[in-house]
PDB file of C-alpha atoms and ligand atoms in Angstrom:
ATOM      1  CA  UNK J   1      20.122   9.351 -12.801  1.00 87.00           C
ATOM      2  CA  UNK J   2      16.585   9.570 -14.261  1.00 95.00           C
ATOM      3  CA  UNK J   3      15.084  11.317 -11.200  1.00 98.00           C
ATOM      4  CA  UNK J   4      16.783  13.412  -8.511  1.00 98.00           C
ATOM      5  CA  UNK J   5      13.965  12.840  -6.026  1.00 98.00           C
ATOM      6  CA  UNK J   6      11.368  10.203  -5.180  1.00 98.00           C
ATOM      7  CA  UNK J   7       8.166  10.949  -3.275  1.00 99.00           C
ATOM      8  CA  UNK J   8       6.685   7.839  -1.694  1.00 98.00           C
ATOM      9  CA  UNK J   9       3.082   7.492  -0.683  1.00 98.00           C
ATOM     10  CA  UNK J  10       2.979   5.814   2.758  1.00 98.00           C
ATOM     11  CA  UNK J  11      -0.176   3.724   3.236  1.00 97.00           C
ATOM     12  CA  UNK J  12      -0.137   0.877   0.687  1.00 96.00           C
ATOM     13  CA  UNK J  13       3.403   1.649  -0.565  1.00 98.00           C
ATOM     14  CA  UNK J  14       5.907   1.751   2.331  1.00 98.00           C
ATOM     15  CA  UNK J  15       3.609  -0.028   4.817  1.00 98.00           C
ATOM     16  CA  UNK J  16       0.422  -2.064   4.445  1.00 97.00           C
ATOM     17  CA  UNK J  17      -1.659   0.047   6.842  1.00 97.00           C
ATOM     18  CA  UNK J  18      -4.508  -0.081   4.286  1.00 94.00           C
ATOM     19  CA  UNK J  19      -5.599  -3.315   6.029  1.00 95.00           C
ATOM     20  CA  UNK J  20      -5.908  -1.451   9.349  1.00 97.00           C
ATOM     21  CA  UNK J  21      -7.903   1.362   7.705  1.00 97.00           C
ATOM     22  CA  UNK J  22     -10.277  -1.297   6.339  1.00 97.00           C
ATOM     23  CA  UNK J  23     -10.694  -3.027   9.718  1.00 98.00           C
ATOM     24  CA  UNK J  24     -11.288   0.293  11.539  1.00 98.00           C
ATOM     25  CA  UNK J  25     -13.867   1.570   9.014  1.00 98.00           C
ATOM     26  CA  UNK J  26     -15.540  -1.861   9.028  1.00 98.00           C
ATOM     27  CA  UNK J  27     -15.874  -1.795  12.826  1.00 98.00           C
ATOM     28  CA  UNK J  28     -17.438   1.681  12.700  1.00 98.00           C
ATOM     29  CA  UNK J  29     -19.742   0.768   9.800  1.00 98.00           C
ATOM     30  CA  UNK J  30     -20.894  -2.414  11.583  1.00 98.00           C
ATOM     31  CA  UNK J  31     -21.740  -0.413  14.709  1.00 98.00           C
ATOM     32  CA  UNK J  32     -23.754   2.033  12.591  1.00 98.00           C
ATOM     33  CA  UNK J  33     -25.305  -0.881  10.620  1.00 97.00           C
ATOM     34  CA  UNK J  34     -23.998   0.488   7.324  1.00 97.00           C
ATOM     35  CA  UNK J  35     -22.917  -1.982   4.612  1.00 97.00           C
ATOM     36  CA  UNK J  36     -19.163  -1.767   4.004  1.00 97.00           C
ATOM     37  CA  UNK J  37     -16.913  -3.990   1.930  1.00 95.00           C
ATOM     38  CA  UNK J  38     -13.588  -4.088   0.053  1.00 93.00           C
ATOM     39  CA  UNK J  39     -15.150  -2.361  -2.980  1.00 93.00           C
ATOM     40  CA  UNK J  40     -16.163   0.678  -0.917  1.00 96.00           C
ATOM     41  CA  UNK J  41     -12.804   0.502   0.876  1.00 95.00           C
ATOM     42  CA  UNK J  42     -10.936   0.815  -2.429  1.00 92.00           C
ATOM     43  CA  UNK J  43     -12.486   4.266  -2.900  1.00 93.00           C
ATOM     44  CA  UNK J  44     -10.916   5.407   0.407  1.00 95.00           C
ATOM     45  CA  UNK J  45      -7.311   4.886  -0.721  1.00 93.00           C
ATOM     46  CA  UNK J  46      -5.332   8.122  -0.555  1.00 92.00           C
ATOM     47  CA  UNK J  47      -8.452  10.125   0.366  1.00 94.00           C
ATOM     48  CA  UNK J  48      -8.553  12.179   3.606  1.00 96.00           C
ATOM     49  CA  UNK J  49     -10.234  10.896   6.777  1.00 97.00           C
ATOM     50  CA  UNK J  50     -13.287  13.203   6.542  1.00 97.00           C
ATOM     51  CA  UNK J  51     -13.744  12.524   2.815  1.00 96.00           C
ATOM     52  CA  UNK J  52     -13.462   8.802   3.556  1.00 97.00           C
ATOM     53  CA  UNK J  53     -16.202   9.120   6.191  1.00 98.00           C
ATOM     54  CA  UNK J  54     -18.494  10.830   3.641  1.00 98.00           C
ATOM     55  CA  UNK J  55     -17.981   7.867   1.286  1.00 98.00           C
ATOM     56  CA  UNK J  56     -18.713   5.368   4.098  1.00 98.00           C
ATOM     57  CA  UNK J  57     -21.874   7.307   5.063  1.00 98.00           C
ATOM     58  CA  UNK J  58     -23.228   7.273   1.462  1.00 97.00           C
ATOM     59  CA  UNK J  59     -24.889   3.938   2.327  1.00 96.00           C
ATOM     60  CA  UNK J  60     -26.498   5.316   5.524  1.00 97.00           C
ATOM     61  CA  UNK J  61     -30.150   6.376   5.729  1.00 94.00           C
ATOM     62  CA  UNK J  62     -29.348   8.595   8.735  1.00 96.00           C
ATOM     63  CA  UNK J  63     -28.104  12.140   8.175  1.00 96.00           C
ATOM     64  CA  UNK J  64     -25.427  13.210  10.656  1.00 97.00           C
ATOM     65  CA  UNK J  65     -24.530  16.729  11.816  1.00 98.00           C
ATOM     66  CA  UNK J  66     -20.977  18.059  11.316  1.00 98.00           C
ATOM     67  CA  UNK J  67     -20.323  17.561  15.033  1.00 98.00           C
ATOM     68  CA  UNK J  68     -21.506  13.937  14.875  1.00 98.00           C
ATOM     69  CA  UNK J  69     -19.351  13.327  11.790  1.00 98.00           C
ATOM     70  CA  UNK J  70     -16.297  14.633  13.593  1.00 98.00           C
ATOM     71  CA  UNK J  71     -17.033  12.268  16.495  1.00 98.00           C
ATOM     72  CA  UNK J  72     -17.407   9.336  14.077  1.00 98.00           C
ATOM     73  CA  UNK J  73     -14.088  10.182  12.367  1.00 98.00           C
ATOM     74  CA  UNK J  74     -12.419  10.392  15.787  1.00 98.00           C
ATOM     75  CA  UNK J  75     -13.909   7.023  16.754  1.00 98.00           C
ATOM     76  CA  UNK J  76     -12.511   5.413  13.579  1.00 98.00           C
ATOM     77  CA  UNK J  77      -9.133   7.026  14.201  1.00 98.00           C
ATOM     78  CA  UNK J  78      -8.990   5.626  17.760  1.00 98.00           C
ATOM     79  CA  UNK J  79      -9.614   2.102  16.444  1.00 98.00           C
ATOM     80  CA  UNK J  80      -7.044   2.648  13.661  1.00 98.00           C
ATOM     81  CA  UNK J  81      -4.415   3.943  16.098  1.00 98.00           C
ATOM     82  CA  UNK J  82      -4.974   0.827  18.209  1.00 98.00           C
ATOM     83  CA  UNK J  83      -3.673  -1.195  15.242  1.00 98.00           C
ATOM     84  CA  UNK J  84      -0.831   1.287  14.600  1.00 98.00           C
ATOM     85  CA  UNK J  85       0.351   0.956  18.208  1.00 98.00           C
ATOM     86  CA  UNK J  86       1.285  -2.673  17.511  1.00 98.00           C
ATOM     87  CA  UNK J  87       3.442  -1.859  14.456  1.00 98.00           C
ATOM     88  CA  UNK J  88       7.202  -2.543  14.529  1.00 98.00           C
ATOM     89  CA  UNK J  89      10.160  -2.255  12.079  1.00 98.00           C
ATOM     90  CA  UNK J  90       9.170  -5.752  10.860  1.00 98.00           C
ATOM     91  CA  UNK J  91       6.191  -4.092   9.145  1.00 98.00           C
ATOM     92  CA  UNK J  92       8.512  -2.706   6.448  1.00 98.00           C
ATOM     93  CA  UNK J  93       9.355  -5.480   3.977  1.00 98.00           C
ATOM     94  CA  UNK J  94      12.988  -6.328   3.209  1.00 98.00           C
ATOM     95  CA  UNK J  95      12.384  -5.388  -0.425  1.00 98.00           C
ATOM     96  CA  UNK J  96      11.058  -1.914   0.476  1.00 98.00           C
ATOM     97  CA  UNK J  97      13.962  -1.354   2.881  1.00 98.00           C
ATOM     98  CA  UNK J  98      16.496  -2.445   0.245  1.00 98.00           C
ATOM     99  CA  UNK J  99      15.028  -0.013  -2.315  1.00 98.00           C
ATOM    100  CA  UNK J 100      15.002   2.865   0.193  1.00 98.00           C
ATOM    101  CA  UNK J 101      18.577   2.340   1.344  1.00 98.00           C
ATOM    102  CA  UNK J 102      19.921   1.769  -2.203  1.00 98.00           C
ATOM    103  CA  UNK J 103      18.329   4.988  -3.463  1.00 98.00           C
ATOM    104  CA  UNK J 104      19.503   6.977  -0.452  1.00 98.00           C
ATOM    105  CA  UNK J 105      23.113   5.801  -0.688  1.00 98.00           C
ATOM    106  CA  UNK J 106      23.054   6.637  -4.425  1.00 98.00           C
ATOM    107  CA  UNK J 107      22.260  10.253  -3.573  1.00 98.00           C
ATOM    108  CA  UNK J 108      18.578  10.306  -4.527  1.00 98.00           C
ATOM    109  CA  UNK J 109      16.500  12.672  -2.354  1.00 98.00           C
ATOM    110  CA  UNK J 110      13.638  10.823  -0.652  1.00 98.00           C
ATOM    111  CA  UNK J 111      10.310  12.173   0.633  1.00 98.00           C
ATOM    112  CA  UNK J 112       7.001  10.944   1.976  1.00 98.00           C
ATOM    113  CA  UNK J 113       3.811  12.334   0.389  1.00 98.00           C
ATOM    114  CA  UNK J 114       0.880  10.991   2.403  1.00 98.00           C
ATOM    115  CA  UNK J 115      -2.680  12.181   3.058  1.00 97.00           C
ATOM    116  CA  UNK J 116      -2.455  10.735   6.566  1.00 97.00           C
ATOM    117  CA  UNK J 117      -2.347  12.771   9.765  1.00 98.00           C
ATOM    118  CA  UNK J 118      -0.827   9.658  11.388  1.00 98.00           C
ATOM    119  CA  UNK J 119       2.155   9.503   8.998  1.00 98.00           C
ATOM    120  CA  UNK J 120       4.800  10.627  11.510  1.00 98.00           C
ATOM    121  CA  UNK J 121       3.498   8.168  14.130  1.00 98.00           C
ATOM    122  CA  UNK J 122       3.694   5.329  11.580  1.00 98.00           C
ATOM    123  CA  UNK J 123       7.248   6.290  10.536  1.00 98.00           C
ATOM    124  CA  UNK J 124       8.301   6.307  14.192  1.00 98.00           C
ATOM    125  CA  UNK J 125       6.717   2.903  14.886  1.00 98.00           C
ATOM    126  CA  UNK J 126       8.456   1.252  11.908  1.00 98.00           C
ATOM    127  CA  UNK J 127      11.856   2.803  12.642  1.00 98.00           C
ATOM    128  CA  UNK J 128      11.902   5.247   9.700  1.00 98.00           C
ATOM    129  CA  UNK J 129      11.701   8.474  11.711  1.00 98.00           C
ATOM    130  CA  UNK J 130      14.384  10.811  10.354  1.00 97.00           C
ATOM    131  CA  UNK J 131      15.132   8.552   7.370  1.00 98.00           C
ATOM    132  CA  UNK J 132      13.456  10.683   4.679  1.00 98.00           C
ATOM    133  CA  UNK J 133      14.801  14.072   3.583  1.00 98.00           C
ATOM    134  CA  UNK J 134      11.243  15.461   3.750  1.00 98.00           C
ATOM    135  CA  UNK J 135       7.858  14.400   5.109  1.00 98.00           C
ATOM    136  CA  UNK J 136       4.734  15.998   3.626  1.00 98.00           C
ATOM    137  CA  UNK J 137       1.510  14.618   5.090  1.00 98.00           C
ATOM    138  CA  UNK J 138      -2.072  15.311   6.142  1.00 97.00           C
ATOM    139  CA  UNK J 139      -0.875  17.827   8.732  1.00 97.00           C
ATOM    140  CA  UNK J 140       0.573  20.324   6.215  1.00 98.00           C
ATOM    141  CA  UNK J 141      -2.133  20.350   3.531  1.00 97.00           C
ATOM    142  CA  UNK J 142      -5.653  21.685   3.010  1.00 96.00           C
ATOM    143  CA  UNK J 143      -6.619  19.604  -0.062  1.00 95.00           C
ATOM    144  CA  UNK J 144      -5.948  15.874  -0.184  1.00 92.00           C
ATOM    145  CA  UNK J 145      -5.290  13.666  -3.241  1.00 95.00           C
ATOM    146  CA  UNK J 146      -6.279  13.884  -6.141  1.00 96.00           C
ATOM    147  CA  UNK J 147      -5.230  17.498  -5.473  1.00 97.00           C
ATOM    148  CA  UNK J 148      -1.426  17.728  -5.990  1.00 98.00           C
ATOM    149  CA  UNK J 149      -0.830  19.838  -2.834  1.00 98.00           C
ATOM    150  CA  UNK J 150       0.847  17.101  -0.751  1.00 98.00           C
ATOM    151  CA  UNK J 151       3.306  16.217  -3.545  1.00 98.00           C
ATOM    152  CA  UNK J 152       4.042  19.841  -4.475  1.00 98.00           C
ATOM    153  CA  UNK J 153       4.861  20.533  -0.817  1.00 98.00           C
ATOM    154  CA  UNK J 154       7.178  17.476  -0.739  1.00 98.00           C
ATOM    155  CA  UNK J 155       8.951  18.529  -3.950  1.00 98.00           C
ATOM    156  CA  UNK J 156       9.465  22.031  -2.565  1.00 98.00           C
ATOM    157  CA  UNK J 157      10.804  20.638   0.726  1.00 98.00           C
ATOM    158  CA  UNK J 158      13.330  18.630  -1.345  1.00 98.00           C
ATOM    159  CA  UNK J 159      14.298  21.777  -3.276  1.00 98.00           C
ATOM    160  CA  UNK J 160      13.546  20.109  -6.631  1.00 98.00           C
ATOM    161  CA  UNK J 161      11.333  20.788  -9.662  1.00 98.00           C
ATOM    162  CA  UNK J 162       8.265  18.561 -10.315  1.00 98.00           C
ATOM    163  CA  UNK J 163       9.868  17.011 -13.436  1.00 98.00           C
ATOM    164  CA  UNK J 164      12.885  15.962 -11.352  1.00 98.00           C
ATOM    165  CA  UNK J 165      10.657  13.893  -9.041  1.00 98.00           C
ATOM    166  CA  UNK J 166       9.011  10.502  -9.344  1.00 98.00           C
ATOM    167  CA  UNK J 167       5.945   9.720  -7.204  1.00 98.00           C
ATOM    168  CA  UNK J 168       5.272   6.128  -6.079  1.00 98.00           C
ATOM    169  CA  UNK J 169       1.578   5.433  -5.428  1.00 98.00           C
ATOM    170  CA  UNK J 170      -0.952   2.649  -4.791  1.00 96.00           C
ATOM    171  CA  UNK J 171      -4.077   4.805  -5.169  1.00 95.00           C
ATOM    172  CA  UNK J 172      -5.761   6.061  -8.337  1.00 95.00           C
ATOM    173  CA  UNK J 173      -6.342   9.411  -6.555  1.00 95.00           C
ATOM    174  CA  UNK J 174      -2.595   9.510  -5.843  1.00 97.00           C
ATOM    175  CA  UNK J 175      -1.614   8.953  -9.484  1.00 98.00           C
ATOM    176  CA  UNK J 176      -4.015  11.732 -10.496  1.00 98.00           C
ATOM    177  CA  UNK J 177      -2.424  13.987  -7.846  1.00 98.00           C
ATOM    178  CA  UNK J 178       1.088  13.300  -9.169  1.00 98.00           C
ATOM    179  CA  UNK J 179       0.054  14.114 -12.754  1.00 98.00           C
ATOM    180  CA  UNK J 180      -1.801  17.254 -11.623  1.00 98.00           C
ATOM    181  CA  UNK J 181       1.482  18.348 -10.007  1.00 98.00           C
ATOM    182  CA  UNK J 182       3.443  17.722 -13.223  1.00 98.00           C
ATOM    183  CA  UNK J 183       5.256  14.639 -11.884  1.00 98.00           C
ATOM    184  CA  UNK J 184       5.780  11.157 -13.294  1.00 98.00           C
ATOM    185  CA  UNK J 185       4.261   8.323 -11.280  1.00 98.00           C
ATOM    186  CA  UNK J 186       5.136   4.663 -10.694  1.00 98.00           C
ATOM    187  CA  UNK J 187       2.146   2.608  -9.568  1.00 98.00           C
ATOM    188  CA  UNK J 188       1.795  -0.480  -7.395  1.00 97.00           C
ATOM    189  CA  UNK J 189      -1.299  -2.457  -6.375  1.00 93.00           C
ATOM    190  CA  UNK J 190      -4.703  -0.995  -7.286  1.00 90.00           C
ATOM    191  CA  UNK J 191      -3.182   1.977  -9.128  1.00 96.00           C
ATOM    192  CA  UNK J 192      -1.073  -0.355 -11.304  1.00 96.00           C
ATOM    193  CA  UNK J 193      -4.168  -2.389 -12.203  1.00 95.00           C
ATOM    194  CA  UNK J 194      -5.879   0.808 -13.382  1.00 95.00           C
ATOM    195  CA  UNK J 195      -3.193   1.277 -16.110  1.00 96.00           C
ATOM    196  CA  UNK J 196      -3.066   5.054 -15.721  1.00 97.00           C
ATOM    197  CA  UNK J 197       0.446   5.650 -14.346  1.00 98.00           C
ATOM    198  CA  UNK J 198       3.748   6.404 -16.130  1.00 98.00           C
ATOM    199  CA  UNK J 199       5.116   3.036 -14.952  1.00 98.00           C
ATOM    200  CA  UNK J 200       3.435  -0.074 -13.531  1.00 98.00           C
ATOM    201  CA  UNK J 201       5.593  -1.990 -11.072  1.00 97.00           C
ATOM    202  CA  UNK J 202       5.344  -5.772 -10.925  1.00 96.00           C
ATOM    203  CA  UNK J 203       8.028  -5.709  -8.208  1.00 96.00           C
ATOM    204  CA  UNK J 204       8.941  -2.832  -5.898  1.00 97.00           C
ATOM    205  CA  UNK J 205      12.670  -3.377  -6.597  1.00 97.00           C
ATOM    206  CA  UNK J 206      12.132  -2.388 -10.266  1.00 98.00           C
ATOM    207  CA  UNK J 207      12.289   1.170  -8.911  1.00 98.00           C
ATOM    208  CA  UNK J 208      16.075   0.973  -8.569  1.00 98.00           C
ATOM    209  CA  UNK J 209      16.759   0.578 -12.322  1.00 97.00           C
ATOM    210  CA  UNK J 210      14.013   3.004 -13.169  1.00 97.00           C
ATOM    211  CA  UNK J 211      15.440   5.812 -11.020  1.00 97.00           C
ATOM    212  CA  UNK J 212      19.220   5.397 -11.022  1.00 93.00           C
TER     213      UNK J 212
HETATM  214  P1  B16 N 301      -5.534   9.386   8.479  1.00 87.35           P
HETATM  215  P2  B16 N 301      -1.685   7.651   2.055  1.00 87.35           P
HETATM  216  C1  B16 N 301      -4.071   7.810   3.268  1.00 87.35           C
HETATM  217  O1  B16 N 301      -2.682   7.537   3.332  1.00 87.35           O
HETATM  218  C2  B16 N 301      -4.872   6.526   3.229  1.00 87.35           C
HETATM  219  O2  B16 N 301      -4.608   5.821   2.022  1.00 87.35           O
HETATM  220  C3  B16 N 301      -6.341   6.826   3.310  1.00 87.35           C
HETATM  221  O3  B16 N 301      -7.083   5.611   3.319  1.00 87.35           O
HETATM  222  C4  B16 N 301      -6.609   7.613   4.607  1.00 87.35           C
HETATM  223  O4  B16 N 301      -7.984   7.953   4.712  1.00 87.35           O
HETATM  224  C5  B16 N 301      -5.752   8.879   4.595  1.00 87.35           C
HETATM  225  O5  B16 N 301      -4.385   8.539   4.469  1.00 87.35           O
HETATM  226  C6  B16 N 301      -5.921   9.697   5.863  1.00 87.35           C
HETATM  227  O6  B16 N 301      -5.392   8.965   6.934  1.00 87.35           O
HETATM  228  O7  B16 N 301      -6.926   9.059   8.905  1.00 87.35           O
HETATM  229  O8  B16 N 301      -4.478   8.536   9.166  1.00 87.35           O
HETATM  230  O9  B16 N 301      -5.228  10.861   8.569  1.00 87.35           O
HETATM  231  O10 B16 N 301      -2.032   6.507   1.142  1.00 87.35           O
HETATM  232  O11 B16 N 301      -1.897   9.006   1.416  1.00 87.35           O
HETATM  233  O12 B16 N 301      -0.322   7.489   2.700  1.00 87.35           O
HETATM  234 MG1   MG N 302      -1.638   4.970  -0.413  1.00 87.35          MG
END
């Protein structure tokens, strides 16, 4: 076995909730008459909710108080959770499910390492509650990616050393977080295109040969 543990990012890796983040931020930005597009959205991947809001507000001429910013973040989260409420187990692809179950039955320890405070809700909606050996998310960290805190917490929960773990990420900030924590990283999507990770996955199922 090449790695004893795998720490999966959630949004953009296990589920495609990145689309819902985009739609929710877009709705808020439209109401505030702030330009927002896929290019700005790419910068929000893996970044915390409040840091994401700061990026969205860069294009605003209005300056908001901390209290107003918290209300705006809550407004976005309400819209986002509206989308999450409609998620089902069908939102996890067959390929992702095959990789997860193959690794688990082979004795690999599995964790989630997500910046999201909605991670446990998402796992419940898609039928993966209780599936992972550890869940480290936005509720147990102070610093979000590219800080390694969320992955270091996951690795500790698994009882493993950083070098024994592989992180799977779709965000550049997530790859940077894995490296900062002393872990190897396999990249999908945007992070793979950036050519900065240890491995670039063309297909998710390549993980099986890479790990076992
Ligand atoms: P929430 P990940 C991240 O999830 C998202 O990629 C990022 O866009 C989002 O702002 C962040 O979670 C916080 O999410 O508002 O639900 O707490 O990719 O780290 O699983
Ligand atoms: Mg992600």
